[in-house]
Amino acid sequence: MVGYLVFLTISTAIFALFSLGLNLQWGFTGLINFGHVAFMTVGAYTTVLLSLYGVPLIISALIGSLLAAFLGLLIGLSTLRLREDYLGIVTIGVSELVRIFVNNQQLPTPNGLVDGVQGLQSYPLPLTNLVPNPLFKLATVGLLTGVALLCLWRMWAWVKAPQTKKNSRYSFAVRVILGIVAVAFIITIYLTGLTALSDYSRYEKSGLMVTVLVVLTMVFWLLELLVRSPWGRVLKSIREDEQVPRALGKNVFWYKLQAFMLGGAIAGIAGAFFAWQLTTIYPNSFEPITTFNAWIIVILGGASNNAGTLLGAIVFFTYEELTRNVLPQIIPLDEARLAAFRIMVIGFLLMVMMIWRPQGLLGKKEELTLGK
């Protein structure tokens, strides 16, 4: 059970990190990106290939993130002058181009060239050979405790926020229920981490879990600082009406390019963790459905709200796991039809969400970019 919770925690944190990059691009800047998985692909393959040649994993992941940002630069220079659906069409085309390129290329490894379709296996993973001493365990427990307390504090601040006319329809009771669910998830993750660290040799991915949670917390905190700064306010003004910041002398294209590159870099980091979690990567691991899962998370949580993105990831993976384990007990369908039914249900729930609360769970209706 603990091993399963470790896996679930890592998956949720990776997609929360991945979706934060998309939220910066679309939620705060209004850039429609249907090819976000391309950045994850670059980050994952760069990290894996460099680590196979003996480059330290931290440096490999950072280089992968930088190359993902460079891909964002290349895409942005040629596409960011497009608007809305045209940008979305181009980005999904680029993501498929990257995947097909990797699929048909021969990848250089220390053991010779490997066909891309065969994937990459047996690459180094973080903290697998670590034998933690008491000091390391104490420091890790301290980090995990700090992350948990920060999450609980942010959730408490959201739940106790005063009611206004603008959010009166979104009742306090619903906010309390969501807060209880999120707090239960946070406490479960915290207890899972403590249990896994107490028997590190049995749960070898517990180190990866703590690492991705710490990185997610750092990225979330940095993004919060950025979007609340003058730079973030310019991004929001571009999202609402880019003619206004242009009239005030702002270089709109440069700001959009910065947001696109930074969102790509965050997705590149998520790609490194994604590769480490899978332990084997194939081109088919980076299909367009990965991007649309991130869109579901952002829409659920609320665009232009980083805390909402984290909550959206929790809700999405809770739904995924519950339906994967509970639905077979209720509906007698084969695996393929059951998977299609689960997608149909979440599509229906999204339609209901668009009618009832189009700005998402934590979003603000006045910041909604749909249909502007």
mmCIF file of C-alpha atoms in Angstrom:
data_model
loop_
_atom_site.group_PDB
_atom_site.id
_atom_site.type_symbol
_atom_site.label_atom_id
_atom_site.label_comp_id
_atom_site.label_asym_id
_atom_site.label_seq_id
_atom_site.Cartn_x
_atom_site.Cartn_y
_atom_site.Cartn_z
ATOM 1 C CA MET A 1 0.000 0.000 0.000
ATOM 2 C CA VAL A 2 2.774 2.437 0.885
ATOM 3 C CA GLY A 3 4.561 1.719 -2.398
ATOM 4 C CA TYR A 4 1.343 2.463 -4.293
ATOM 5 C CA LEU A 5 0.885 5.764 -2.422
ATOM 6 C CA VAL A 6 4.503 6.710 -3.190
ATOM 7 C CA PHE A 7 3.854 6.088 -6.892
ATOM 8 C CA LEU A 8 0.599 8.078 -6.783
ATOM 9 C CA THR A 9 2.282 10.977 -4.986
ATOM 10 C CA ILE A 10 5.091 11.138 -7.549
ATOM 11 C CA SER A 11 2.608 11.046 -10.461
ATOM 12 C CA THR A 12 0.490 13.818 -8.942
ATOM 13 C CA ALA A 13 3.520 16.020 -8.223
ATOM 14 C CA ILE A 14 4.984 15.525 -11.723
ATOM 15 C CA PHE A 15 1.755 16.505 -13.455
ATOM 16 C CA ALA A 16 1.217 19.402 -11.059
ATOM 17 C CA LEU A 17 4.696 20.647 -12.035
ATOM 18 C CA PHE A 18 3.972 20.049 -15.728
ATOM 19 C CA SER A 19 0.639 21.881 -15.473
ATOM 20 C CA LEU A 20 2.175 24.877 -13.679
ATOM 21 C CA GLY A 21 4.155 25.575 -16.857
ATOM 22 C CA LEU A 22 0.975 25.421 -18.947
ATOM 23 C CA ASN A 23 -0.849 27.635 -16.459
ATOM 24 C CA LEU A 24 1.869 30.281 -16.839
ATOM 25 C CA GLN A 25 1.498 30.183 -20.617
ATOM 26 C CA TRP A 26 -2.283 30.044 -20.888
ATOM 27 C CA GLY A 27 -3.702 31.041 -17.520
ATOM 28 C CA PHE A 28 -1.536 34.123 -17.016
ATOM 29 C CA THR A 29 -0.518 35.066 -20.571
ATOM 30 C CA GLY A 30 -3.370 33.740 -22.705
ATOM 31 C CA LEU A 31 -1.152 31.628 -24.993
ATOM 32 C CA ILE A 32 -2.995 28.537 -26.248
ATOM 33 C CA ASN A 33 -0.460 25.709 -26.253
ATOM 34 C CA PHE A 34 -1.708 22.276 -27.322
ATOM 35 C CA GLY A 35 1.838 20.965 -27.714
ATOM 36 C CA HIS A 36 3.115 21.350 -24.160
ATOM 37 C CA VAL A 37 4.283 17.727 -24.106
ATOM 38 C CA ALA A 38 7.050 18.631 -26.581
ATOM 39 C CA PHE A 39 8.942 20.391 -23.773
ATOM 40 C CA MET A 40 8.540 17.359 -21.524
ATOM 41 C CA THR A 41 9.900 15.146 -24.308
ATOM 42 C CA VAL A 42 13.008 17.296 -24.745
ATOM 43 C CA GLY A 43 13.612 17.453 -20.992
ATOM 44 C CA ALA A 44 13.177 13.697 -20.531
ATOM 45 C CA TYR A 45 15.372 12.563 -23.419
ATOM 46 C CA THR A 46 18.094 15.118 -22.730
ATOM 47 C CA THR A 47 18.287 14.134 -19.068
ATOM 48 C CA VAL A 48 18.397 10.416 -19.843
ATOM 49 C CA LEU A 49 20.979 10.631 -22.654
ATOM 50 C CA LEU A 50 23.327 12.881 -20.669
ATOM 51 C CA SER A 51 23.055 10.698 -17.563
ATOM 52 C CA LEU A 52 23.966 7.628 -19.648
ATOM 53 C CA TYR A 53 27.263 9.358 -20.441
ATOM 54 C CA GLY A 54 27.981 9.956 -16.757
ATOM 55 C CA VAL A 55 26.765 13.551 -16.401
ATOM 56 C CA PRO A 56 25.396 14.124 -12.861
ATOM 57 C CA LEU A 57 21.629 13.880 -12.735
ATOM 58 C CA ILE A 58 21.096 17.414 -11.412
ATOM 59 C CA ILE A 59 23.179 18.904 -14.228
ATOM 60 C CA SER A 60 21.474 16.643 -16.782
ATOM 61 C CA ALA A 61 18.032 17.804 -15.628
ATOM 62 C CA LEU A 62 19.075 21.470 -15.700
ATOM 63 C CA ILE A 63 20.467 21.109 -19.229
ATOM 64 C CA GLY A 64 17.255 19.352 -20.269
ATOM 65 C CA SER A 65 15.260 22.253 -18.835
ATOM 66 C CA LEU A 66 17.431 24.781 -20.690
ATOM 67 C CA LEU A 67 17.021 22.905 -23.980
ATOM 68 C CA ALA A 68 13.265 22.826 -23.420
ATOM 69 C CA ALA A 69 13.385 26.598 -22.909
ATOM 70 C CA PHE A 70 15.444 26.885 -26.114
ATOM 71 C CA LEU A 71 12.763 24.897 -27.945
ATOM 72 C CA GLY A 72 10.268 27.402 -26.549
ATOM 73 C CA LEU A 73 12.437 30.177 -27.985
ATOM 74 C CA LEU A 74 12.473 28.561 -31.434
ATOM 75 C CA ILE A 75 8.726 27.929 -31.402
ATOM 76 C CA GLY A 76 7.964 31.344 -29.970
ATOM 77 C CA LEU A 77 10.035 33.291 -32.497
ATOM 78 C CA SER A 78 8.052 31.750 -35.334
ATOM 79 C CA THR A 79 4.568 31.338 -33.830
ATOM 80 C CA LEU A 80 3.859 33.854 -31.074
ATOM 81 C CA ARG A 81 2.746 36.455 -33.589
ATOM 82 C CA LEU A 82 -0.168 34.125 -34.317
ATOM 83 C CA ARG A 83 -3.321 34.401 -32.241
ATOM 84 C CA GLU A 84 -5.473 31.921 -30.327
ATOM 85 C CA ASP A 85 -6.484 28.827 -32.352
ATOM 86 C CA TYR A 86 -3.742 29.295 -34.951
ATOM 87 C CA LEU A 87 -1.125 29.162 -32.199
ATOM 88 C CA GLY A 88 -2.778 26.033 -30.782
ATOM 89 C CA ILE A 89 -2.710 24.281 -34.173
ATOM 90 C CA VAL A 90 0.970 25.065 -34.699
ATOM 91 C CA THR A 91 2.017 23.944 -31.204
ATOM 92 C CA ILE A 92 0.274 20.564 -31.416
ATOM 93 C CA GLY A 93 1.947 20.071 -34.799
ATOM 94 C CA VAL A 94 5.349 20.827 -33.290
ATOM 95 C CA SER A 95 4.799 18.378 -30.431
ATOM 96 C CA GLU A 96 3.953 15.595 -32.874
ATOM 97 C CA LEU A 97 6.963 16.553 -34.985
ATOM 98 C CA VAL A 98 9.243 16.183 -31.943
ATOM 99 C CA ARG A 99 7.731 12.810 -31.014
ATOM 100 C CA ILE A 100 7.957 11.420 -34.540
ATOM 101 C CA PHE A 101 11.529 12.722 -34.880
ATOM 102 C CA VAL A 102 12.580 10.892 -31.700
ATOM 103 C CA ASN A 103 10.697 7.788 -32.814
ATOM 104 C CA ASN A 104 12.559 7.603 -36.125
ATOM 105 C CA GLN A 105 16.019 8.700 -35.010
ATOM 106 C CA GLN A 106 18.929 6.572 -33.874
ATOM 107 C CA LEU A 107 19.855 7.808 -30.416
ATOM 108 C CA PRO A 108 23.542 7.859 -29.388
ATOM 109 C CA THR A 109 24.228 5.880 -26.210
ATOM 110 C CA PRO A 110 27.511 4.587 -24.694
ATOM 111 C CA ASN A 111 26.622 1.139 -26.091
ATOM 112 C CA GLY A 112 26.115 2.436 -29.628
ATOM 113 C CA LEU A 113 23.182 3.773 -31.624
ATOM 114 C CA VAL A 114 19.709 2.742 -30.476
ATOM 115 C CA ASP A 115 16.576 3.047 -32.599
ATOM 116 C CA GLY A 116 14.233 5.585 -31.070
ATOM 117 C CA VAL A 117 11.266 3.236 -31.315
ATOM 118 C CA GLN A 118 13.064 0.819 -28.938
ATOM 119 C CA GLY A 119 13.143 3.442 -26.196
ATOM 120 C CA LEU A 120 15.791 3.997 -23.548
ATOM 121 C CA GLN A 121 16.274 1.701 -20.566
ATOM 122 C CA SER A 122 18.744 1.074 -17.758
ATOM 123 C CA TYR A 123 19.629 4.717 -17.156
ATOM 124 C CA PRO A 124 20.665 6.151 -13.762
ATOM 125 C CA LEU A 125 17.923 7.093 -11.322
ATOM 126 C CA PRO A 126 18.272 9.577 -8.432
ATOM 127 C CA LEU A 127 18.994 8.368 -4.906
ATOM 128 C CA THR A 128 18.562 4.661 -5.706
ATOM 129 C CA ASN A 129 21.932 3.616 -4.261
ATOM 130 C CA LEU A 130 21.733 5.939 -1.298
ATOM 131 C CA VAL A 131 22.098 4.456 2.168
ATOM 132 C CA PRO A 132 20.550 7.187 4.330
ATOM 133 C CA ASN A 133 22.137 7.922 7.675
ATOM 134 C CA PRO A 134 20.175 9.399 10.617
ATOM 135 C CA LEU A 135 21.260 12.967 9.740
ATOM 136 C CA PHE A 136 20.014 12.602 6.152
ATOM 137 C CA LYS A 137 16.718 11.142 7.363
ATOM 138 C CA LEU A 138 16.304 13.992 9.845
ATOM 139 C CA ALA A 139 16.972 16.610 7.156
ATOM 140 C CA THR A 140 14.574 14.894 4.748
ATOM 141 C CA VAL A 141 11.843 14.693 7.378
ATOM 142 C CA GLY A 142 12.410 18.398 8.067
ATOM 143 C CA LEU A 143 12.019 19.246 4.366
ATOM 144 C CA LEU A 144 8.914 17.102 4.064
ATOM 145 C CA THR A 145 7.447 18.692 7.180
ATOM 146 C CA GLY A 146 8.163 22.176 5.828
ATOM 147 C CA VAL A 147 6.460 21.365 2.519
ATOM 148 C CA ALA A 148 3.416 19.911 4.303
ATOM 149 C CA LEU A 149 3.096 22.924 6.644
ATOM 150 C CA LEU A 150 3.386 25.348 3.715
ATOM 151 C CA CYS A 151 0.611 23.507 1.858
ATOM 152 C CA LEU A 152 -1.621 23.431 4.929
ATOM 153 C CA TRP A 153 -1.048 27.145 5.558
ATOM 154 C CA ARG A 154 -1.956 28.069 1.966
ATOM 155 C CA MET A 155 -5.053 25.883 2.109
ATOM 156 C CA TRP A 156 -6.147 27.426 5.427
ATOM 157 C CA ALA A 157 -5.649 30.940 4.011
ATOM 158 C CA TRP A 158 -7.867 30.033 1.059
ATOM 159 C CA VAL A 159 -10.631 28.415 3.130
ATOM 160 C CA LYS A 160 -10.901 31.296 5.623
ATOM 161 C CA ALA A 161 -10.827 34.026 2.923
ATOM 162 C CA PRO A 162 -13.818 36.356 3.494
ATOM 163 C CA GLN A 163 -16.927 35.960 1.369
ATOM 164 C CA THR A 164 -17.671 38.696 -1.161
ATOM 165 C CA LYS A 165 -20.462 39.309 -3.617
ATOM 166 C CA LYS A 166 -18.258 37.971 -6.397
ATOM 167 C CA ASN A 167 -17.804 34.567 -4.780
ATOM 168 C CA SER A 168 -21.071 34.337 -2.844
ATOM 169 C CA ARG A 169 -22.419 31.660 -5.207
ATOM 170 C CA TYR A 170 -19.357 29.578 -4.453
ATOM 171 C CA SER A 171 -20.446 28.754 -0.940
ATOM 172 C CA PHE A 172 -18.221 28.524 2.087
ATOM 173 C CA ALA A 173 -19.383 24.933 2.644
ATOM 174 C CA VAL A 174 -18.026 23.821 -0.741
ATOM 175 C CA ARG A 175 -14.708 25.505 -0.001
ATOM 176 C CA VAL A 176 -14.526 23.706 3.339
ATOM 177 C CA ILE A 177 -15.216 20.343 1.665
ATOM 178 C CA LEU A 178 -12.492 20.923 -0.921
ATOM 179 C CA GLY A 179 -10.167 22.058 1.834
ATOM 180 C CA ILE A 180 -10.803 18.880 3.837
ATOM 181 C CA VAL A 181 -10.099 16.732 0.762
ATOM 182 C CA ALA A 182 -6.865 18.602 0.045
ATOM 183 C CA VAL A 183 -5.754 18.488 3.696
ATOM 184 C CA ALA A 184 -6.451 14.748 3.837
ATOM 185 C CA PHE A 185 -4.340 14.291 0.700
ATOM 186 C CA ILE A 186 -1.494 16.389 2.151
ATOM 187 C CA ILE A 187 -1.515 14.485 5.447
ATOM 188 C CA THR A 188 -1.600 11.156 3.565
ATOM 189 C CA ILE A 189 1.414 12.192 1.492
ATOM 190 C CA TYR A 190 3.254 13.320 4.620
ATOM 191 C CA LEU A 191 2.607 10.068 6.499
ATOM 192 C CA THR A 192 3.480 8.060 3.380
ATOM 193 C CA GLY A 193 6.774 9.903 3.129
ATOM 194 C CA LEU A 194 7.629 9.244 6.761
ATOM 195 C CA THR A 195 6.781 5.539 6.395
ATOM 196 C CA ALA A 196 8.794 5.168 3.187
ATOM 197 C CA LEU A 197 11.816 6.938 4.657
ATOM 198 C CA SER A 198 11.741 4.684 7.713
ATOM 199 C CA ASP A 199 12.303 1.677 5.400
ATOM 200 C CA TYR A 200 14.206 3.229 2.501
ATOM 201 C CA SER A 201 15.586 -0.064 1.196
ATOM 202 C CA ARG A 202 12.053 -1.362 0.658
ATOM 203 C CA TYR A 203 10.641 1.786 -0.950
ATOM 204 C CA GLU A 204 13.461 2.858 -3.250
ATOM 205 C CA LYS A 205 11.416 5.636 -4.883
ATOM 206 C CA SER A 206 10.794 7.454 -1.618
ATOM 207 C CA GLY A 207 13.837 9.643 -2.312
ATOM 208 C CA LEU A 208 12.392 10.552 -5.717
ATOM 209 C CA MET A 209 9.095 11.388 -4.036
ATOM 210 C CA VAL A 210 10.686 13.788 -1.565
ATOM 211 C CA THR A 211 12.810 15.359 -4.324
ATOM 212 C CA VAL A 212 9.890 16.035 -6.662
ATOM 213 C CA LEU A 213 7.798 17.462 -3.800
ATOM 214 C CA VAL A 214 10.601 19.850 -2.829
ATOM 215 C CA VAL A 215 11.150 20.911 -6.454
ATOM 216 C CA LEU A 216 7.392 21.401 -6.918
ATOM 217 C CA THR A 217 7.280 23.593 -3.811
ATOM 218 C CA MET A 218 10.227 25.704 -4.987
ATOM 219 C CA VAL A 219 8.781 26.168 -8.495
ATOM 220 C CA PHE A 220 5.365 27.027 -7.046
ATOM 221 C CA TRP A 221 6.893 29.610 -4.687
ATOM 222 C CA LEU A 222 8.993 31.212 -7.436
ATOM 223 C CA LEU A 223 6.014 31.383 -9.787
ATOM 224 C CA GLU A 224 3.918 33.005 -7.076
ATOM 225 C CA LEU A 225 6.588 35.679 -6.630
ATOM 226 C CA LEU A 226 6.802 36.237 -10.388
ATOM 227 C CA VAL A 227 3.091 36.467 -11.150
ATOM 228 C CA ARG A 228 2.547 38.900 -8.261
ATOM 229 C CA SER A 229 5.376 41.127 -9.494
ATOM 230 C CA PRO A 230 5.091 43.872 -12.158
ATOM 231 C CA TRP A 231 6.240 41.274 -14.693
ATOM 232 C CA GLY A 232 3.264 39.075 -13.837
ATOM 233 C CA ARG A 233 0.858 41.995 -14.052
ATOM 234 C CA VAL A 234 2.103 42.734 -17.568
ATOM 235 C CA LEU A 235 1.402 39.106 -18.505
ATOM 236 C CA LYS A 236 -2.166 39.423 -17.220
ATOM 237 C CA SER A 237 -2.679 42.635 -19.157
ATOM 238 C CA ILE A 238 -1.458 40.880 -22.319
ATOM 239 C CA ARG A 239 -3.968 38.108 -21.653
ATOM 240 C CA GLU A 240 -6.831 40.576 -21.318
ATOM 241 C CA ASP A 241 -5.946 42.927 -24.192
ATOM 242 C CA GLU A 242 -2.411 43.090 -25.522
ATOM 243 C CA GLN A 243 -3.077 46.461 -27.160
ATOM 244 C CA VAL A 244 -3.150 48.122 -23.724
ATOM 245 C CA PRO A 245 0.394 47.158 -22.600
ATOM 246 C CA ARG A 246 1.633 47.854 -26.127
ATOM 247 C CA ALA A 247 0.188 51.355 -25.914
ATOM 248 C CA LEU A 248 2.038 51.790 -22.611
ATOM 249 C CA GLY A 249 5.354 50.998 -24.294
ATOM 250 C CA LYS A 250 5.710 47.347 -23.264
ATOM 251 C CA ASN A 251 7.339 44.897 -25.672
ATOM 252 C CA VAL A 252 4.420 42.469 -25.810
ATOM 253 C CA PHE A 253 6.164 39.910 -28.014
ATOM 254 C CA TRP A 254 9.165 39.746 -25.659
ATOM 255 C CA TYR A 255 6.964 39.208 -22.596
ATOM 256 C CA LYS A 256 5.026 36.464 -24.363
ATOM 257 C CA LEU A 257 8.280 34.830 -25.401
ATOM 258 C CA GLN A 258 9.586 34.936 -21.818
ATOM 259 C CA ALA A 259 6.413 33.274 -20.487
ATOM 260 C CA PHE A 260 6.510 30.646 -23.231
ATOM 261 C CA MET A 261 10.152 29.805 -22.550
ATOM 262 C CA LEU A 262 9.743 29.696 -18.765
ATOM 263 C CA GLY A 263 6.683 27.449 -19.060
ATOM 264 C CA GLY A 264 8.682 25.192 -21.376
ATOM 265 C CA ALA A 265 11.597 25.045 -18.930
ATOM 266 C CA ILE A 266 9.247 23.968 -16.114
ATOM 267 C CA ALA A 267 7.818 21.247 -18.379
ATOM 268 C CA GLY A 268 11.388 20.145 -19.142
ATOM 269 C CA ILE A 269 12.048 19.621 -15.431
ATOM 270 C CA ALA A 270 8.804 17.654 -15.187
ATOM 271 C CA GLY A 271 10.069 15.552 -18.105
ATOM 272 C CA ALA A 272 13.188 14.574 -16.164
ATOM 273 C CA PHE A 273 11.082 13.387 -13.210
ATOM 274 C CA PHE A 274 8.694 11.628 -15.592
ATOM 275 C CA ALA A 275 11.587 9.654 -17.084
ATOM 276 C CA TRP A 276 12.945 8.773 -13.642
ATOM 277 C CA GLN A 277 9.547 7.559 -12.499
ATOM 278 C CA LEU A 278 8.944 5.382 -15.586
ATOM 279 C CA THR A 279 12.547 3.983 -15.554
ATOM 280 C CA THR A 280 12.045 3.313 -19.302
ATOM 281 C CA ILE A 281 10.906 5.878 -21.858
ATOM 282 C CA TYR A 282 9.468 5.429 -25.337
ATOM 283 C CA PRO A 283 8.256 8.041 -27.832
ATOM 284 C CA ASN A 284 4.707 6.815 -27.204
ATOM 285 C CA SER A 285 5.081 7.941 -23.582
ATOM 286 C CA PHE A 286 4.726 11.528 -24.868
ATOM 287 C CA GLU A 287 1.536 11.505 -26.892
ATOM 288 C CA PRO A 288 -0.876 14.492 -27.143
ATOM 289 C CA ILE A 289 -3.106 13.022 -24.403
ATOM 290 C CA THR A 290 -0.409 14.062 -21.909
ATOM 291 C CA THR A 291 -0.910 17.701 -22.888
ATOM 292 C CA PHE A 292 -4.671 17.430 -22.627
ATOM 293 C CA ASN A 293 -4.397 15.890 -19.161
ATOM 294 C CA ALA A 294 -2.526 19.039 -18.167
ATOM 295 C CA TRP A 295 -5.298 21.155 -19.705
ATOM 296 C CA ILE A 296 -7.869 19.233 -17.655
ATOM 297 C CA ILE A 297 -5.856 19.908 -14.494
ATOM 298 C CA VAL A 298 -5.547 23.643 -15.209
ATOM 299 C CA ILE A 299 -9.228 24.004 -16.127
ATOM 300 C CA LEU A 300 -10.328 22.055 -13.042
ATOM 301 C CA GLY A 301 -8.194 24.065 -10.663
ATOM 302 C CA GLY A 302 -8.770 27.438 -12.289
ATOM 303 C CA ALA A 303 -6.709 29.339 -14.816
ATOM 304 C CA SER A 304 -4.228 31.942 -13.514
ATOM 305 C CA ASN A 305 -4.225 30.315 -10.085
ATOM 306 C CA ASN A 306 -1.170 28.249 -9.184
ATOM 307 C CA ALA A 307 -2.749 26.830 -6.028
ATOM 308 C CA GLY A 308 -5.720 25.826 -8.171
ATOM 309 C CA THR A 309 -3.376 23.918 -10.474
ATOM 310 C CA LEU A 310 -2.087 21.902 -7.515
ATOM 311 C CA LEU A 311 -5.653 21.208 -6.380
ATOM 312 C CA GLY A 312 -6.610 20.278 -9.947
ATOM 313 C CA ALA A 313 -3.808 17.711 -10.058
ATOM 314 C CA ILE A 314 -5.009 16.197 -6.773
ATOM 315 C CA VAL A 315 -8.619 15.997 -7.992
ATOM 316 C CA PHE A 316 -7.600 14.589 -11.383
ATOM 317 C CA PHE A 317 -5.437 11.788 -10.015
ATOM 318 C CA THR A 318 -7.941 10.980 -7.280
ATOM 319 C CA TYR A 319 -10.552 10.527 -10.006
ATOM 320 C CA GLU A 320 -8.124 8.495 -12.136
ATOM 321 C CA GLU A 321 -7.266 6.055 -9.372
ATOM 322 C CA LEU A 322 -10.775 5.740 -7.968
ATOM 323 C CA THR A 323 -12.292 4.997 -11.368
ATOM 324 C CA ARG A 324 -9.471 2.611 -12.273
ATOM 325 C CA ASN A 325 -9.990 0.579 -9.106
ATOM 326 C CA VAL A 326 -13.707 1.040 -8.335
ATOM 327 C CA LEU A 327 -15.435 1.093 -11.746
ATOM 328 C CA PRO A 328 -14.449 -2.501 -12.670
ATOM 329 C CA GLN A 329 -16.321 -3.622 -9.560
ATOM 330 C CA ILE A 330 -19.494 -1.799 -10.695
ATOM 331 C CA ILE A 331 -19.557 -1.888 -14.504
ATOM 332 C CA PRO A 332 -18.777 -5.197 -16.258
ATOM 333 C CA LEU A 333 -16.742 -3.828 -19.177
ATOM 334 C CA ASP A 334 -13.487 -4.938 -20.716
ATOM 335 C CA GLU A 335 -10.364 -2.831 -20.167
ATOM 336 C CA ALA A 336 -10.532 -0.912 -23.466
ATOM 337 C CA ARG A 337 -14.207 0.032 -23.085
ATOM 338 C CA LEU A 338 -13.705 0.901 -19.433
ATOM 339 C CA ALA A 339 -10.896 3.307 -20.364
ATOM 340 C CA ALA A 340 -13.151 4.963 -22.958
ATOM 341 C CA PHE A 341 -15.969 5.198 -20.401
ATOM 342 C CA ARG A 342 -13.678 6.901 -17.883
ATOM 343 C CA ILE A 343 -12.686 9.491 -20.493
ATOM 344 C CA MET A 344 -16.353 10.018 -21.367
ATOM 345 C CA VAL A 345 -17.234 10.604 -17.715
ATOM 346 C CA ILE A 346 -14.487 13.158 -17.149
ATOM 347 C CA GLY A 347 -15.551 14.891 -20.376
ATOM 348 C CA PHE A 348 -19.104 15.107 -19.023
ATOM 349 C CA LEU A 349 -17.829 16.459 -15.700
ATOM 350 C CA LEU A 350 -15.827 19.121 -17.550
ATOM 351 C CA MET A 351 -18.957 20.185 -19.445
ATOM 352 C CA VAL A 352 -20.809 20.488 -16.147
ATOM 353 C CA MET A 353 -17.875 22.489 -14.769
ATOM 354 C CA MET A 354 -17.975 24.857 -17.756
ATOM 355 C CA ILE A 355 -21.658 25.536 -17.070
ATOM 356 C CA TRP A 356 -21.559 25.700 -13.271
ATOM 357 C CA ARG A 357 -18.162 27.267 -12.680
ATOM 358 C CA PRO A 358 -16.238 27.972 -15.899
ATOM 359 C CA GLN A 359 -13.374 29.614 -14.003
ATOM 360 C CA GLY A 360 -12.525 26.371 -12.209
ATOM 361 C CA LEU A 361 -12.434 25.474 -8.517
ATOM 362 C CA LEU A 362 -10.176 28.306 -7.359
ATOM 363 C CA GLY A 363 -10.221 30.616 -10.380
ATOM 364 C CA LYS A 364 -11.726 34.091 -10.586
ATOM 365 C CA LYS A 365 -14.427 34.753 -13.148
ATOM 366 C CA GLU A 366 -13.091 38.238 -13.891
ATOM 367 C CA GLU A 367 -9.795 36.647 -15.004
ATOM 368 C CA LEU A 368 -11.410 34.064 -17.292
ATOM 369 C CA THR A 369 -9.856 34.116 -20.769
ATOM 370 C CA LEU A 370 -12.356 31.815 -22.504
ATOM 371 C CA GLY A 371 -14.424 33.549 -25.143
ATOM 372 C CA LYS A 372 -12.762 36.933 -24.791
#
